[in-house]
C-alpha positions in Angstrom: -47.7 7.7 19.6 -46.5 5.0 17.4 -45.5 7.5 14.9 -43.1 9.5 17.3 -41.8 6.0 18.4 -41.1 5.1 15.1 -39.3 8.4 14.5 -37.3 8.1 17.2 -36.4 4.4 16.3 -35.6 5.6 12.7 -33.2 8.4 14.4 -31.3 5.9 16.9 -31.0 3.8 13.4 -29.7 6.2 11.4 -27.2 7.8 13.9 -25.0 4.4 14.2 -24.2 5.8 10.3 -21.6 7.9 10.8 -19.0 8.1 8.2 -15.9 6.7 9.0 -13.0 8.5 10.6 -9.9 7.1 10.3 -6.1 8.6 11.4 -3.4 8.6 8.4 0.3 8.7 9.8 2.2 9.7 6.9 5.8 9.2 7.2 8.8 10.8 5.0 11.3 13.0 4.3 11.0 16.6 2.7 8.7 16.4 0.3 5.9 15.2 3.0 7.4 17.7 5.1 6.7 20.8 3.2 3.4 19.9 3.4 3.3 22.2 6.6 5.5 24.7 5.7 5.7 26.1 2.7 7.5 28.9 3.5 10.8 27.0 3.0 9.4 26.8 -0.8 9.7 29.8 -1.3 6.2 30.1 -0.3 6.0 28.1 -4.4 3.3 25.8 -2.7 -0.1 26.2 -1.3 -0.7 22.7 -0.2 1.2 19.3 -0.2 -0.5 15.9 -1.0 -1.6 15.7 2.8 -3.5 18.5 2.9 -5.1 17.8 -0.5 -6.4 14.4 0.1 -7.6 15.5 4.2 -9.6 17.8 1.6 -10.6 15.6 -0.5 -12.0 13.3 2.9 -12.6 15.7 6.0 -12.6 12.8 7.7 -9.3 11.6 7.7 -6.8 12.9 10.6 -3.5 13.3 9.2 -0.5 13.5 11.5 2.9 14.5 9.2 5.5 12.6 10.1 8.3 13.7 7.3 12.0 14.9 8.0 13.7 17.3 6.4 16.7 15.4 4.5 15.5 11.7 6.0 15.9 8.6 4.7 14.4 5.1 5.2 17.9 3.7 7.1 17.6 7.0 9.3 14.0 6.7 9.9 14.5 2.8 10.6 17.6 3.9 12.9 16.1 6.4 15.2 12.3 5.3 14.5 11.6 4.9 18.4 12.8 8.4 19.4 10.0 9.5 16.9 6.7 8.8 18.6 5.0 7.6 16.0 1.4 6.6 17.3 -0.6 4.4 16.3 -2.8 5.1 13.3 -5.2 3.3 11.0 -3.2 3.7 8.2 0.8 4.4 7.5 2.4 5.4 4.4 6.0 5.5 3.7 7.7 7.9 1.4 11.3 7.6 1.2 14.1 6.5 -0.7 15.6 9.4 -2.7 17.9 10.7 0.1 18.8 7.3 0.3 20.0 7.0 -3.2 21.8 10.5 -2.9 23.3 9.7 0.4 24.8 7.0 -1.5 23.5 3.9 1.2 23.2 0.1 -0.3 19.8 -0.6 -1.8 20.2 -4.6 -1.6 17.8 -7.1 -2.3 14.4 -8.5 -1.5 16.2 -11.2 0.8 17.6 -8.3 2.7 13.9 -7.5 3.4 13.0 -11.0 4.1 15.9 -12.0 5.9 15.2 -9.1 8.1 18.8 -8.0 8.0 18.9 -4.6 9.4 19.5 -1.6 8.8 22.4 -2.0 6.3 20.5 -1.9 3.3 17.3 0.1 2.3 15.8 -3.3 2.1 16.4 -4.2 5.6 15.8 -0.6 6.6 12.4 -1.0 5.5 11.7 -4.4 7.1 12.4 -2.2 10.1 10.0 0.4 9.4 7.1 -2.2 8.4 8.2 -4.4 11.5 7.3 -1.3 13.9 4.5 -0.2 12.6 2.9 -3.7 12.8 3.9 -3.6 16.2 2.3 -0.2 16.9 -1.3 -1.7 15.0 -1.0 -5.1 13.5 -4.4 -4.4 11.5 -3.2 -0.8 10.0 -3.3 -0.6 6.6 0.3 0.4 4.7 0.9 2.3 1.5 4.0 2.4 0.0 5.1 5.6 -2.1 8.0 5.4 -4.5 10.4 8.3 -4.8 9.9 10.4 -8.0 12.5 10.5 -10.6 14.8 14.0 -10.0 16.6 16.6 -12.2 19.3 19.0 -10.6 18.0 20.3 -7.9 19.2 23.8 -6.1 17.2 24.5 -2.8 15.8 27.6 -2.9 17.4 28.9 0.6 20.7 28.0 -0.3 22.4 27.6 -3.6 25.2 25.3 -2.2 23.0 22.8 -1.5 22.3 21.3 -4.4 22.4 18.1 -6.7 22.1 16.3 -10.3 19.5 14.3 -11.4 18.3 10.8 -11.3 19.6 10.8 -14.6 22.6 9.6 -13.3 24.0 6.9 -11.1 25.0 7.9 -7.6 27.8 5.6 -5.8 26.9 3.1 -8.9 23.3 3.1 -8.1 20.3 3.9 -10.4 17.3 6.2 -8.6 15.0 3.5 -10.0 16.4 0.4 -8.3 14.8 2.1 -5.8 11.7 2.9 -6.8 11.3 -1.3 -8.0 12.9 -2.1 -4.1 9.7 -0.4 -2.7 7.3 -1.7 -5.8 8.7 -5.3 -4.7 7.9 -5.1 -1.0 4.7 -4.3 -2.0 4.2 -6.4 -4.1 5.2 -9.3 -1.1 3.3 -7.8 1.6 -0.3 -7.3 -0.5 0.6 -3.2 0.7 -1.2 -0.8 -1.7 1.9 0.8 -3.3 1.9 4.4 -5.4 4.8 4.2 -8.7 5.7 7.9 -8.8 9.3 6.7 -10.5 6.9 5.2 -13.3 4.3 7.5 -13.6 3.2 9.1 -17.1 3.6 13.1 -16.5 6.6 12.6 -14.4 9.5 11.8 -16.4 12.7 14.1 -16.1 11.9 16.0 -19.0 8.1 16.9 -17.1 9.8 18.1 -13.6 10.8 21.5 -14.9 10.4 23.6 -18.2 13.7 24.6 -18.2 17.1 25.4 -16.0 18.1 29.1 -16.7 21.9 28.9 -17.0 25.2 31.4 -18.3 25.9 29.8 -21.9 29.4 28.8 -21.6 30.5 30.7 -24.5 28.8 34.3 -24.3 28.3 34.4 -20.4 24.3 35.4 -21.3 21.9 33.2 -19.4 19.5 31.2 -21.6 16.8 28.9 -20.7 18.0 25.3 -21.4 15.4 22.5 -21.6 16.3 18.8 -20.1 18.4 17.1 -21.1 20.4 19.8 -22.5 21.2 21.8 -19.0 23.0 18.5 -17.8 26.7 19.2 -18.5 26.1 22.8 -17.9 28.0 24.4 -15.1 25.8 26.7 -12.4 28.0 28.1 -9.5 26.1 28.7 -6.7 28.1 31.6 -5.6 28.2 33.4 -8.6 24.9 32.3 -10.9 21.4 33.2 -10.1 18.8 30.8 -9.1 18.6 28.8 -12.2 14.5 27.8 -11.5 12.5 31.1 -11.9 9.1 30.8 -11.3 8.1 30.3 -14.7 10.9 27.1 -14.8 8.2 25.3 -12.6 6.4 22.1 -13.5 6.1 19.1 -11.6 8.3 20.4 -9.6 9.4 23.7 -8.2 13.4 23.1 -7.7 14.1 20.1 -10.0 13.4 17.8 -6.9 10.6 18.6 -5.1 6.9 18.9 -6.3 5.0 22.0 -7.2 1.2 22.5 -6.3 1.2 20.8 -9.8 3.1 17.5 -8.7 1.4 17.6 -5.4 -2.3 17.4 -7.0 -0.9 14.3 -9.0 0.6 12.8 -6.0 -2.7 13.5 -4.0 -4.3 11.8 -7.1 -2.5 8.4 -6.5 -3.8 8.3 -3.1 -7.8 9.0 -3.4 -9.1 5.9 -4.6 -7.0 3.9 -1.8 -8.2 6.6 1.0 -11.7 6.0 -1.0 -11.8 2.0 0.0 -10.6 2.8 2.9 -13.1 5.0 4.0 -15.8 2.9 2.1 
């Protein structure tokens, strides 16, 4: 008798050991988006840094919050038509369609002045702002964008764009990236560089841009930087990123399974302390 009671003791003991769920809002544009459908790619992907680190922790219920073409003064604009629910932990991946679209990056006392949503700065403050309000104990990781080469959706060749190699409405890609690395940096958020990472340069994103040499008309295969002042015409060239172009990144913008793996490689050892 005293052993079964000590059995069952030892079983109500051990059974308050679960291991800890938590639910992971990730928020973004595209490249968080593709993470559930990669048949936009081109079906180029099998899984997007969501589904890699849910993999990685079964635990972990992910809800994808991304948007096609988003970015973080859109996201701050229309954030309460979006439902976002509350979650244990956010992340916020933005900031590339921001510098394309051209909108103000400001400064740090844009963010702490609270100043709306006229800057990425103060868009952000908004974002940050509502998600405290939706869990004030939630734990927020910041993603930088990636740096970008000239990117040509797969789906349509007219949409496309150049690299971060270059300014856009007098703005670098990377002021950015140190915007998101300084927010982080004030609010004690865990933050992931991707603008800064090793492996991710412009010259890792593709292997090469297949283009019509100016002079003979014959398409060659032209490394970065040396596609940059040649001309593709969408309604005349063929896709310029054959499947064997792909590196980091599948389009010259967003990542391949490769680039997903390393952006899913950021995130495990925050998701790991988490979960601890």
């Amino acid at each position: 008798m005293k052993k079964l009671a000590f059995l069952a003791l030892c079983l109500i003991f051990f059974s308050g050991f679960n291991p800890k769920s938590l639910t992971w809002v990730a928020i973004g544009d595209s490249i968080t988006y593709l993470n559930d459908h990669p048949d936009e790619t081109g079906n180029r992907i099998s899984k997007g840094y969501l589904s890699l680190v849910q993999d990685k922790f079964p635990d972990l219920e992910v809800i994808n919050k991304g948007y096609n073409g988003w970015t973080a003064v859109k996201i701050a604009t229309e954030f309460e038509k979006l439902e976002i629910p509350k979650a244990d932990v956010y992340s916020i991946f933005l900031g590339t369609n921001d510098w394309w679209g051209g909108r103000p990056v400001g400064t740090l006392q844009d963010y702490l002045g609270n100043t709306g949503v006229g800057t990425v700065h103060g868009a952000f403050r908004v974002i940050v702002d509502n998600l405290k309000s939706l869990n004030g104990q939630a734990k927020i990781i910041l993603i930088t964008p990636m740096q970008r080469v000239d990117f040509v959706y797969i789906n349509d060749y007219k949409n496309n764009a150049y690299g971060s190699y270059r300014e856009k409405n007098g703005q670098q890609l990377e002021q950015f990236a140190n915007a998101i690395v300084s927010i982080a940096n004030y609010e004690k958020f865990n933050v992931v560089d991707l603008y800064h990472k090793k492996g991710m340069g412009h010259a890792d994103l593709v292997k090469f841009k297949r283009l019509k040499d100016p002079q003979t008309g014959e398409y060659l295969k032209y490394k970065y930087p040396d596609f940059i002042d040649i001309n593709f015409d969408p309604k005349k060239d063929e896709y310029p990123y054959p499947a064997k172009s792909i590196k980091v990144t599948y389009d010259g913008l967003h990542p391949s399974d490769k680039g997903y793996r390393m952006i899913a490689k950021e995130l495990y050892p925050i998701f790991r302390e988490m979960l601890r």
